[in-house]
mmCIF file of C-alpha atoms and ligand atoms in Angstrom:
data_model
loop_
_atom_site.group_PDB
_atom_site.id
_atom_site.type_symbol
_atom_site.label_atom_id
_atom_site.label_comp_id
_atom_site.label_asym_id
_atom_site.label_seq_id
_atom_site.Cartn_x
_atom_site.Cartn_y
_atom_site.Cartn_z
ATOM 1 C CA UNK J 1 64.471 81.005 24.639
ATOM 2 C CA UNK J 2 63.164 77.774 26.486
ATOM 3 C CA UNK J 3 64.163 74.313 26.205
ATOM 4 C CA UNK J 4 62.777 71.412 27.014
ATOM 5 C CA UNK J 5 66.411 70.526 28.559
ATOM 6 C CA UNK J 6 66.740 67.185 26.437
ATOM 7 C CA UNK J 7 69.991 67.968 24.497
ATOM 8 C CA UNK J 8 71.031 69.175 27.506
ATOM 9 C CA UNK J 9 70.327 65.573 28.761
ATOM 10 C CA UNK J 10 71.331 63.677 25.374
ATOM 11 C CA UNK J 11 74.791 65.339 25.672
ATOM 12 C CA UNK J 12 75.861 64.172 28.607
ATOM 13 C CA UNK J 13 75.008 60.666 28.564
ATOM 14 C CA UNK J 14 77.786 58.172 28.757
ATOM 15 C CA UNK J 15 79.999 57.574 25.673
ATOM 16 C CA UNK J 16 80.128 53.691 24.842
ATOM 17 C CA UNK J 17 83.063 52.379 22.371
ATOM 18 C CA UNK J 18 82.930 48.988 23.382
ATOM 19 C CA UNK J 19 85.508 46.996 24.608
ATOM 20 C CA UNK J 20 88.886 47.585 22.886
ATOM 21 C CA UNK J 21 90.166 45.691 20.486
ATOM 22 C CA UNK J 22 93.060 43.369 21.254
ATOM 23 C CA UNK J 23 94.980 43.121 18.060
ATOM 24 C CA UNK J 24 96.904 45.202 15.398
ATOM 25 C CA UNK J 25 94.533 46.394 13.022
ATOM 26 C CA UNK J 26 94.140 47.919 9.523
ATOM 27 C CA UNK J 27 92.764 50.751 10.586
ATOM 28 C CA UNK J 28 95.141 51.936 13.461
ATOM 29 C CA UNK J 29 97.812 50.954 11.612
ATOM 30 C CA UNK J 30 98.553 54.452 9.837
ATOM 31 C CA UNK J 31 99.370 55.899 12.925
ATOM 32 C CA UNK J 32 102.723 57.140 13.689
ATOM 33 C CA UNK J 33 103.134 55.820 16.694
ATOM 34 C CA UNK J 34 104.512 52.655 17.354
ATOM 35 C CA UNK J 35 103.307 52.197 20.986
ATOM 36 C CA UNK J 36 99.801 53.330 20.347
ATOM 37 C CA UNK J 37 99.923 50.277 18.212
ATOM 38 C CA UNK J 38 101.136 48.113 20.828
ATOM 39 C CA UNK J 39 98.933 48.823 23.814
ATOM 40 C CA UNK J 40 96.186 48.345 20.638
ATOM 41 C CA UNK J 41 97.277 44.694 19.937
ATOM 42 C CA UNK J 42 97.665 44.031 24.033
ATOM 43 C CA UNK J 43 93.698 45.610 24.618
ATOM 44 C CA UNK J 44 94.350 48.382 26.725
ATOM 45 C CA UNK J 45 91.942 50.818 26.993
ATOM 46 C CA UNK J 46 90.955 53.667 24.857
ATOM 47 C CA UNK J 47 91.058 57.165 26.598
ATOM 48 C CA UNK J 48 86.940 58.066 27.153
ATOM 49 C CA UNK J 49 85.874 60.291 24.309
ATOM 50 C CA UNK J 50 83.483 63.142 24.422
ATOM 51 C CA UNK J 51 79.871 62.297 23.774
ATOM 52 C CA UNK J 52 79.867 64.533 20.597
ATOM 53 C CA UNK J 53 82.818 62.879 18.841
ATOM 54 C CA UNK J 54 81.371 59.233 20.295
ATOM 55 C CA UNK J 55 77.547 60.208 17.988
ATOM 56 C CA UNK J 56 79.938 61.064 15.021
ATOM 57 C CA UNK J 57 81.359 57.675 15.006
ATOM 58 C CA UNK J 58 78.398 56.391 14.950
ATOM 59 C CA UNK J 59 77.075 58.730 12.614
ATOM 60 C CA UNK J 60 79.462 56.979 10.033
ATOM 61 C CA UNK J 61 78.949 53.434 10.823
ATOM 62 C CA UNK J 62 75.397 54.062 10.308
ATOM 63 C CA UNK J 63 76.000 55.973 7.082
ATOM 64 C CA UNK J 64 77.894 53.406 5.689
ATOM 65 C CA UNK J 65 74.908 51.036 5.647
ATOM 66 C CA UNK J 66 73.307 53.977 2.801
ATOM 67 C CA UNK J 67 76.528 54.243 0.735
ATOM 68 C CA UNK J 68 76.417 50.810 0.161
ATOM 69 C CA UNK J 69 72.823 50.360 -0.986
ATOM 70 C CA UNK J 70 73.819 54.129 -3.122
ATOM 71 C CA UNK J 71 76.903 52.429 -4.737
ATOM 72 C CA UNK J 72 74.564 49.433 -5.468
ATOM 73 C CA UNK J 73 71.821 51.864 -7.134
ATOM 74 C CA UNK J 74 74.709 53.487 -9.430
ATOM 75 C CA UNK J 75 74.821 49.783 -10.383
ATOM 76 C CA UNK J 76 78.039 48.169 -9.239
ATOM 77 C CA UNK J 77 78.231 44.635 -7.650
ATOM 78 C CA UNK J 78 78.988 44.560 -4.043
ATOM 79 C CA UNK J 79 79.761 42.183 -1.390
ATOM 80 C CA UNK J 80 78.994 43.783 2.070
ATOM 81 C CA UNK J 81 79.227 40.708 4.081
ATOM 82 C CA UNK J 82 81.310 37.545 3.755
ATOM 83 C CA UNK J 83 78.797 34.629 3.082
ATOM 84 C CA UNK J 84 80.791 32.264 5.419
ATOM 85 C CA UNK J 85 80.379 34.051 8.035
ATOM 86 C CA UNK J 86 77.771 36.511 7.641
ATOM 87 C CA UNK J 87 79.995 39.198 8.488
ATOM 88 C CA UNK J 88 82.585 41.630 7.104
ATOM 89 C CA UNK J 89 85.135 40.143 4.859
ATOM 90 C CA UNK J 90 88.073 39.541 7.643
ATOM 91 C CA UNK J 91 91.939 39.355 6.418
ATOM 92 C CA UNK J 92 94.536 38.297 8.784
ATOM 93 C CA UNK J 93 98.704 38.144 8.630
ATOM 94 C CA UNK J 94 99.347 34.017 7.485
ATOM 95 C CA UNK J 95 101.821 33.940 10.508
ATOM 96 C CA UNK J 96 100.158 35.650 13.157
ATOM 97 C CA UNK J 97 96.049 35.431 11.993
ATOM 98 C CA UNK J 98 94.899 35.922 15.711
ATOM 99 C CA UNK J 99 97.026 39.301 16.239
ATOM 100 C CA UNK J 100 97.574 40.742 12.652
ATOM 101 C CA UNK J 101 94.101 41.356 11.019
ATOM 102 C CA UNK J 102 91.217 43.781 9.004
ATOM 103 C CA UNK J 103 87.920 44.150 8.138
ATOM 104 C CA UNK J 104 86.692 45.095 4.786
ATOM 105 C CA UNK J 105 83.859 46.937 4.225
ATOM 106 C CA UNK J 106 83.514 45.211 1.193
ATOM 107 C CA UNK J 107 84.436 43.858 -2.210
ATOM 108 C CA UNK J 108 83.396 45.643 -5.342
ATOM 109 C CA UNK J 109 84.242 44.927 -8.872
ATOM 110 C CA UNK J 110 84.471 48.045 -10.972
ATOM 111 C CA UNK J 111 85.300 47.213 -14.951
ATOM 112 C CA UNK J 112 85.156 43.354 -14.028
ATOM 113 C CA UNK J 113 87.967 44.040 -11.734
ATOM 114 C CA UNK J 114 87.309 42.777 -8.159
ATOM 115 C CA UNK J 115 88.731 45.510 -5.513
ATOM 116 C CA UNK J 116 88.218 45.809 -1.861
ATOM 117 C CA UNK J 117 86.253 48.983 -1.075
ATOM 118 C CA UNK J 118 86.639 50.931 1.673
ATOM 119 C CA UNK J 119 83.972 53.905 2.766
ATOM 120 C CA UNK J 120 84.693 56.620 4.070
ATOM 121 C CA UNK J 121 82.743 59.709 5.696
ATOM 122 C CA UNK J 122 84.234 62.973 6.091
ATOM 123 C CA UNK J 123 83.629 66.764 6.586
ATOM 124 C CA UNK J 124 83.326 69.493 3.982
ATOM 125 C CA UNK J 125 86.917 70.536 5.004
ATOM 126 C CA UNK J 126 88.433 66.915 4.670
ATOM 127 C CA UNK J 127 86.274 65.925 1.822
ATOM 128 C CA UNK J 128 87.596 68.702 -0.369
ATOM 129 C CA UNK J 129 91.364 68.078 0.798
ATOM 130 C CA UNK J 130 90.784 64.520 -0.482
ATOM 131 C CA UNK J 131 89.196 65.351 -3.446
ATOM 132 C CA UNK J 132 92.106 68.245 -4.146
ATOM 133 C CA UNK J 133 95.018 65.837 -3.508
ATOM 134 C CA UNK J 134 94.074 61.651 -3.321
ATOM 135 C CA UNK J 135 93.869 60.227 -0.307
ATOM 136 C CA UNK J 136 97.931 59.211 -0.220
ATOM 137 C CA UNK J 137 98.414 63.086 0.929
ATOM 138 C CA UNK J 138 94.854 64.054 2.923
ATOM 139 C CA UNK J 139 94.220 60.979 4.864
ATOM 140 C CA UNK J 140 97.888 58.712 5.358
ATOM 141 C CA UNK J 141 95.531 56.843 7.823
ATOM 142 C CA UNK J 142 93.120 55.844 5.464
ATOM 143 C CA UNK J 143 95.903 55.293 3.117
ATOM 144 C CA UNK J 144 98.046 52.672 5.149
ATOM 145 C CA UNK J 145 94.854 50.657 6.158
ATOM 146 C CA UNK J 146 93.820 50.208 2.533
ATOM 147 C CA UNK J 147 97.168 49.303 1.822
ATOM 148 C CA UNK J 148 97.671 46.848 4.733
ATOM 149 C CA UNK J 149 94.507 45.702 3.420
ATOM 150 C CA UNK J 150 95.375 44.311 0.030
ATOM 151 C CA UNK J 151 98.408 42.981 1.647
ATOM 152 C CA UNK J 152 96.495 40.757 3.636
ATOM 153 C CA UNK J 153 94.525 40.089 1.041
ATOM 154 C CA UNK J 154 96.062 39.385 -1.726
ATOM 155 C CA UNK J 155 93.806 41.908 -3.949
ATOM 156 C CA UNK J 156 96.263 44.673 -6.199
ATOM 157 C CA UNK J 157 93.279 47.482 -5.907
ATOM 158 C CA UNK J 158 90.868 48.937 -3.844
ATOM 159 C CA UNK J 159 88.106 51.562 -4.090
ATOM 160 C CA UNK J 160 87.946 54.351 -1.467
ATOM 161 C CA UNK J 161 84.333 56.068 -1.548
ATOM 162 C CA UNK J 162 84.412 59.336 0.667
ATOM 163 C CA UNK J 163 80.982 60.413 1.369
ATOM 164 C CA UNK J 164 80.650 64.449 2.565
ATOM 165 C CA UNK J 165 78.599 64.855 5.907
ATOM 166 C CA UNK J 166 78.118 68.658 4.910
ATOM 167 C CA UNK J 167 76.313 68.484 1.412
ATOM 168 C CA UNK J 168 76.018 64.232 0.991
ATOM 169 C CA UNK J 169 78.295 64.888 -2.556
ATOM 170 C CA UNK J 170 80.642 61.506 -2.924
ATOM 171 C CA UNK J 171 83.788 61.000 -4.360
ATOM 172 C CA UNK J 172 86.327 58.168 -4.996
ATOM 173 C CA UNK J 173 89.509 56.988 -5.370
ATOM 174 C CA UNK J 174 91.030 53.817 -6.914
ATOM 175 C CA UNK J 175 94.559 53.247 -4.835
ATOM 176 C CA UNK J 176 96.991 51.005 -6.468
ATOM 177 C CA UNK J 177 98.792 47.906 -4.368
ATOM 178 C CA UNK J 178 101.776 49.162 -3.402
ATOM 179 C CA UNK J 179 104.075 46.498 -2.653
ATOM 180 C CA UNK J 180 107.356 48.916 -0.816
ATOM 181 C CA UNK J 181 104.582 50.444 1.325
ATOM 182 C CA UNK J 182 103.155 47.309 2.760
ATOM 183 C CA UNK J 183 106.862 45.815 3.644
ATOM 184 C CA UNK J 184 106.938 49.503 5.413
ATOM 185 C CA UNK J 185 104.162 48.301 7.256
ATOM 186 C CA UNK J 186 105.157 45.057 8.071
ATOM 187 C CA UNK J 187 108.198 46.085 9.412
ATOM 188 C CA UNK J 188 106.313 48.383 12.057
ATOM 189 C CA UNK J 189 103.944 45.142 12.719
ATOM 190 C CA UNK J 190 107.444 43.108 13.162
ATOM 191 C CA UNK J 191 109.213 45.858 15.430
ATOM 192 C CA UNK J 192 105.566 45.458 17.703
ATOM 193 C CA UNK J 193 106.039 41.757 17.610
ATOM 194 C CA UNK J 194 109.163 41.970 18.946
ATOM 195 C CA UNK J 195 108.249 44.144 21.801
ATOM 196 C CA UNK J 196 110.499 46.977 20.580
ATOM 197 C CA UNK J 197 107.407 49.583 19.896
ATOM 198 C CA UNK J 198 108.530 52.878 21.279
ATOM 199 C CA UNK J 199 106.712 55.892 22.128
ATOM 200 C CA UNK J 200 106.889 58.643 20.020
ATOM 201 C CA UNK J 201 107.449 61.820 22.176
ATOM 202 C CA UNK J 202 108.769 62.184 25.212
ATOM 203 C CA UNK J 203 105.891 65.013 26.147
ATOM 204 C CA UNK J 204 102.376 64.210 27.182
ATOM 205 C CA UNK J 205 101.637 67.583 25.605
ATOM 206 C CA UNK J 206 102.591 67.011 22.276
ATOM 207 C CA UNK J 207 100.089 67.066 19.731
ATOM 208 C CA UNK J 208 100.112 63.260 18.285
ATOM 209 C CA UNK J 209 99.504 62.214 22.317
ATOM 210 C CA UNK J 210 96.802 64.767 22.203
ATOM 211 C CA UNK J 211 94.883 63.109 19.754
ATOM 212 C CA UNK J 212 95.604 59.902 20.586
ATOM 213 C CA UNK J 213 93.026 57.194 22.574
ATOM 214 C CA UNK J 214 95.461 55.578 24.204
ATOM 215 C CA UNK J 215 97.146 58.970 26.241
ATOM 216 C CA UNK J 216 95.680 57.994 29.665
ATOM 217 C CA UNK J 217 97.553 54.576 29.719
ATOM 218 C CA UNK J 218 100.273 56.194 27.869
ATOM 219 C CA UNK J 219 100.527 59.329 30.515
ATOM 220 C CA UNK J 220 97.905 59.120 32.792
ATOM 221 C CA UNK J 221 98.807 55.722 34.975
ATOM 222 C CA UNK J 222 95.356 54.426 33.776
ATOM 223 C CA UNK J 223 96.418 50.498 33.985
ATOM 224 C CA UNK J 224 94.458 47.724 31.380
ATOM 225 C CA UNK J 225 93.362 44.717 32.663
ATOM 226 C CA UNK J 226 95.487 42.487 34.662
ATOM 227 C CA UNK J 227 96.014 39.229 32.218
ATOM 228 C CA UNK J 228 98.844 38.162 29.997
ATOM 229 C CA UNK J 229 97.844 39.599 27.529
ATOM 230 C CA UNK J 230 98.997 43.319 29.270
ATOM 231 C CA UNK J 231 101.958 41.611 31.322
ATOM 232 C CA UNK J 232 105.549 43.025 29.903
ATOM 233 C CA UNK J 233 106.779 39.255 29.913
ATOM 234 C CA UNK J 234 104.584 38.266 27.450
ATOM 235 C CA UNK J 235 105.290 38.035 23.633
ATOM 236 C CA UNK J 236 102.664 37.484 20.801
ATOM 237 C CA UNK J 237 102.254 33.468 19.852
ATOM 238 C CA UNK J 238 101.392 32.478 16.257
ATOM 239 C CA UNK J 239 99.327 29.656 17.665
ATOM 240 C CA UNK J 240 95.845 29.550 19.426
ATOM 241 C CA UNK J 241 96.909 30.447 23.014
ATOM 242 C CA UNK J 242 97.844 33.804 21.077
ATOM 243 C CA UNK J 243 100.912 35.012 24.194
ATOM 244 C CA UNK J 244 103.858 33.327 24.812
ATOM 245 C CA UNK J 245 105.590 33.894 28.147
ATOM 246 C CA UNK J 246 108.967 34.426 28.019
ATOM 247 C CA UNK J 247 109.863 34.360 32.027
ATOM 248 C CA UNK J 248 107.889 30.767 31.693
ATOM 249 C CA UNK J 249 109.225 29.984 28.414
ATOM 250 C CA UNK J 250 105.298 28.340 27.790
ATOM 251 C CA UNK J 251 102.356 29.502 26.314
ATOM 252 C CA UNK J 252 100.469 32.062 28.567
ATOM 253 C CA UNK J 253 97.240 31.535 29.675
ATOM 254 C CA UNK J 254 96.392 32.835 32.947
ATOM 255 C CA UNK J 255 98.350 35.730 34.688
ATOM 256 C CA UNK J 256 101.193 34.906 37.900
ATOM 257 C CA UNK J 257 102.260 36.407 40.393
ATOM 258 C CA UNK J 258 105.108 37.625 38.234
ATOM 259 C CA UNK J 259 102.706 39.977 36.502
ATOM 260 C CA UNK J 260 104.391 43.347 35.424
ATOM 261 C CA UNK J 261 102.292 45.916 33.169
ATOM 262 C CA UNK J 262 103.382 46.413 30.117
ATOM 263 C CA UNK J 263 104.493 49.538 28.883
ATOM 264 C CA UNK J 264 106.098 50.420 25.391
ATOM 265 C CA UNK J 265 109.573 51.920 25.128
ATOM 266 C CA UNK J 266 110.996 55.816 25.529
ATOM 267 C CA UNK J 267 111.835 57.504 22.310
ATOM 268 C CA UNK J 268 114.928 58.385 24.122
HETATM 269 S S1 SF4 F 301 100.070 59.046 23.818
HETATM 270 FE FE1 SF4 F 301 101.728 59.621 22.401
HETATM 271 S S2 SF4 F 301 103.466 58.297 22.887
HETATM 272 FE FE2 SF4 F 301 101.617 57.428 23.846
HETATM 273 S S3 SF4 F 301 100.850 55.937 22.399
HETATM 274 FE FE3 SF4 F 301 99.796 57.831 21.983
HETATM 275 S S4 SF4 F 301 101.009 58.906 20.427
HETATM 276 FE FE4 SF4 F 301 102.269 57.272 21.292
HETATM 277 S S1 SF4 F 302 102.347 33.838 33.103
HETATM 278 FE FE1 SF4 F 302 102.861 35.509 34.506
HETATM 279 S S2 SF4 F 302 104.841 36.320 33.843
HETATM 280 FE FE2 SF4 F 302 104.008 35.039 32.182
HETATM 281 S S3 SF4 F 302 102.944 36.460 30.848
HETATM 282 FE FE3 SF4 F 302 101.408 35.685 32.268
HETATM 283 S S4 SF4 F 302 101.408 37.140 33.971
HETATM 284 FE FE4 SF4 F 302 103.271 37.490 32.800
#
């Protein structure tokens, strides 16, 4: 059969994620490993993703635009944007608010309870796990960024609305504050902190590095910008300069001579 060659041409353009973020996040903060964490909150690059998987991210963010105005049809209130700022609701750590932060998706009062919601898109395979066992068992990702979530903001319940790419069907999920998890999770945010994230395998071949965006600075020698920010002397500040040098003992601004890449500790 003939084509016209354009999904040949479509599939191979560039992937764009934009620039990475430069703090430790809600939504990265379920995963297992405590360095990928750490080069997260320093801004090191994300290892390039294929063009496919970079459409189905924004498949989802585009999705979630519908969900909202379905949810809103079905006839619940919600709050999509944050009317200060015209943007998403944004929760950050008291201590830390320029390193430790997430964005909502929204707030939603179900029963005249308000709750943060959180949406979700998933395939047929993932959507039925979900549905099968709560989101706690098929998605601890999901589950430790709503729960970091109402930690940083105060609220004791949030809504989780899965939405299935394969046959549009939806399904939710009311998670409970749980108050054991989140001093879990700020103990991981604390060990980060403290520059004492370490890797969590000591082979580039095993299968959480596999999956994970941030292999090629983990593995590959692929080096993140040069400024403070990435230097191993550097600490997180709770003030506006946001990194502390600890060879200067000052706030850090602009990177020295005595730069040195940062780079999290061995699991051994
Ligand atoms: S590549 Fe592996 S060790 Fe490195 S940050 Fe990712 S999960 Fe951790
Ligand atoms: S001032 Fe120099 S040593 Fe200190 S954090 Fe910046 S680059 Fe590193």
């Amino acid at each position: 059969m003939k084509t016209a060659g354009i999904s040949e041409l479509i599939n191979a353009l560039p992937t764009d994620r934009g620039i990475a973020r430069s703090y430790i996040g809600a939504s990265g903060i379920g995963h297992e490993c405590d360095a990928n964490i750490a080069f997260a909150s320093r801004g090191y690059p994300d290892t390039e993703i294929s063009p496919t998987l970079s459409r189905i991210f924004r498949e989802g963010h585009r999705l979630e635009y519908q969900i909202v105005k379905d949810i809103r049809k079905a006839g619940f209130k919600v709050l999509d944007k944050d009317i200060d700022t015209g943007k998403q609701f944004r929760y950050t750590h008291r201590d830390f608010p320029n390193h430790v932060m997430g964005n909502a998706d929204g707030l939603i009062e179900v029963d005249g309870d308000l709750m943060l919601l959180e949406i979700k898109t998933m395939n047929d395979a993932m959507f039925k796990k979900f549905k099968k066992y709560g989101v706690q068992v098929s998605h601890k990702q999901y589950y430790a960024q709503v729960q970091m979530m109402m930690g940083l903001s105060y609220l004791d319940k949030a809504v989780l609305i899965a939405y299935c790419k394969n046959n549009s069907e939806y399904h939710d999920e009311i998670i409970e504050y749980d108050d054991a998890y989140y001093q879990y999770i700020l103990t991981r945010i604390e060990t980060v902190i403290n520059n004492e994230a370490r890797k969590i395998s000591v082979d580039e071949t095993d299968w959480r590095c596999r999956g994970c965006f941030k292999s090629d600075v983990c593995w590959q020698g692929v080096l993140p910008e040069r400024e403070c920010a990435s230097c191993a002397h550097a600490a997180i500040s709770n003030n506006e300069t946001r990194w502390y040098c600890i060879k200067h003992d000052k706030e850090a601004e602009d990177p020295c001579d005595e730069y040195e890449v940062y780079h999290p500790k061995s699991r051994l």
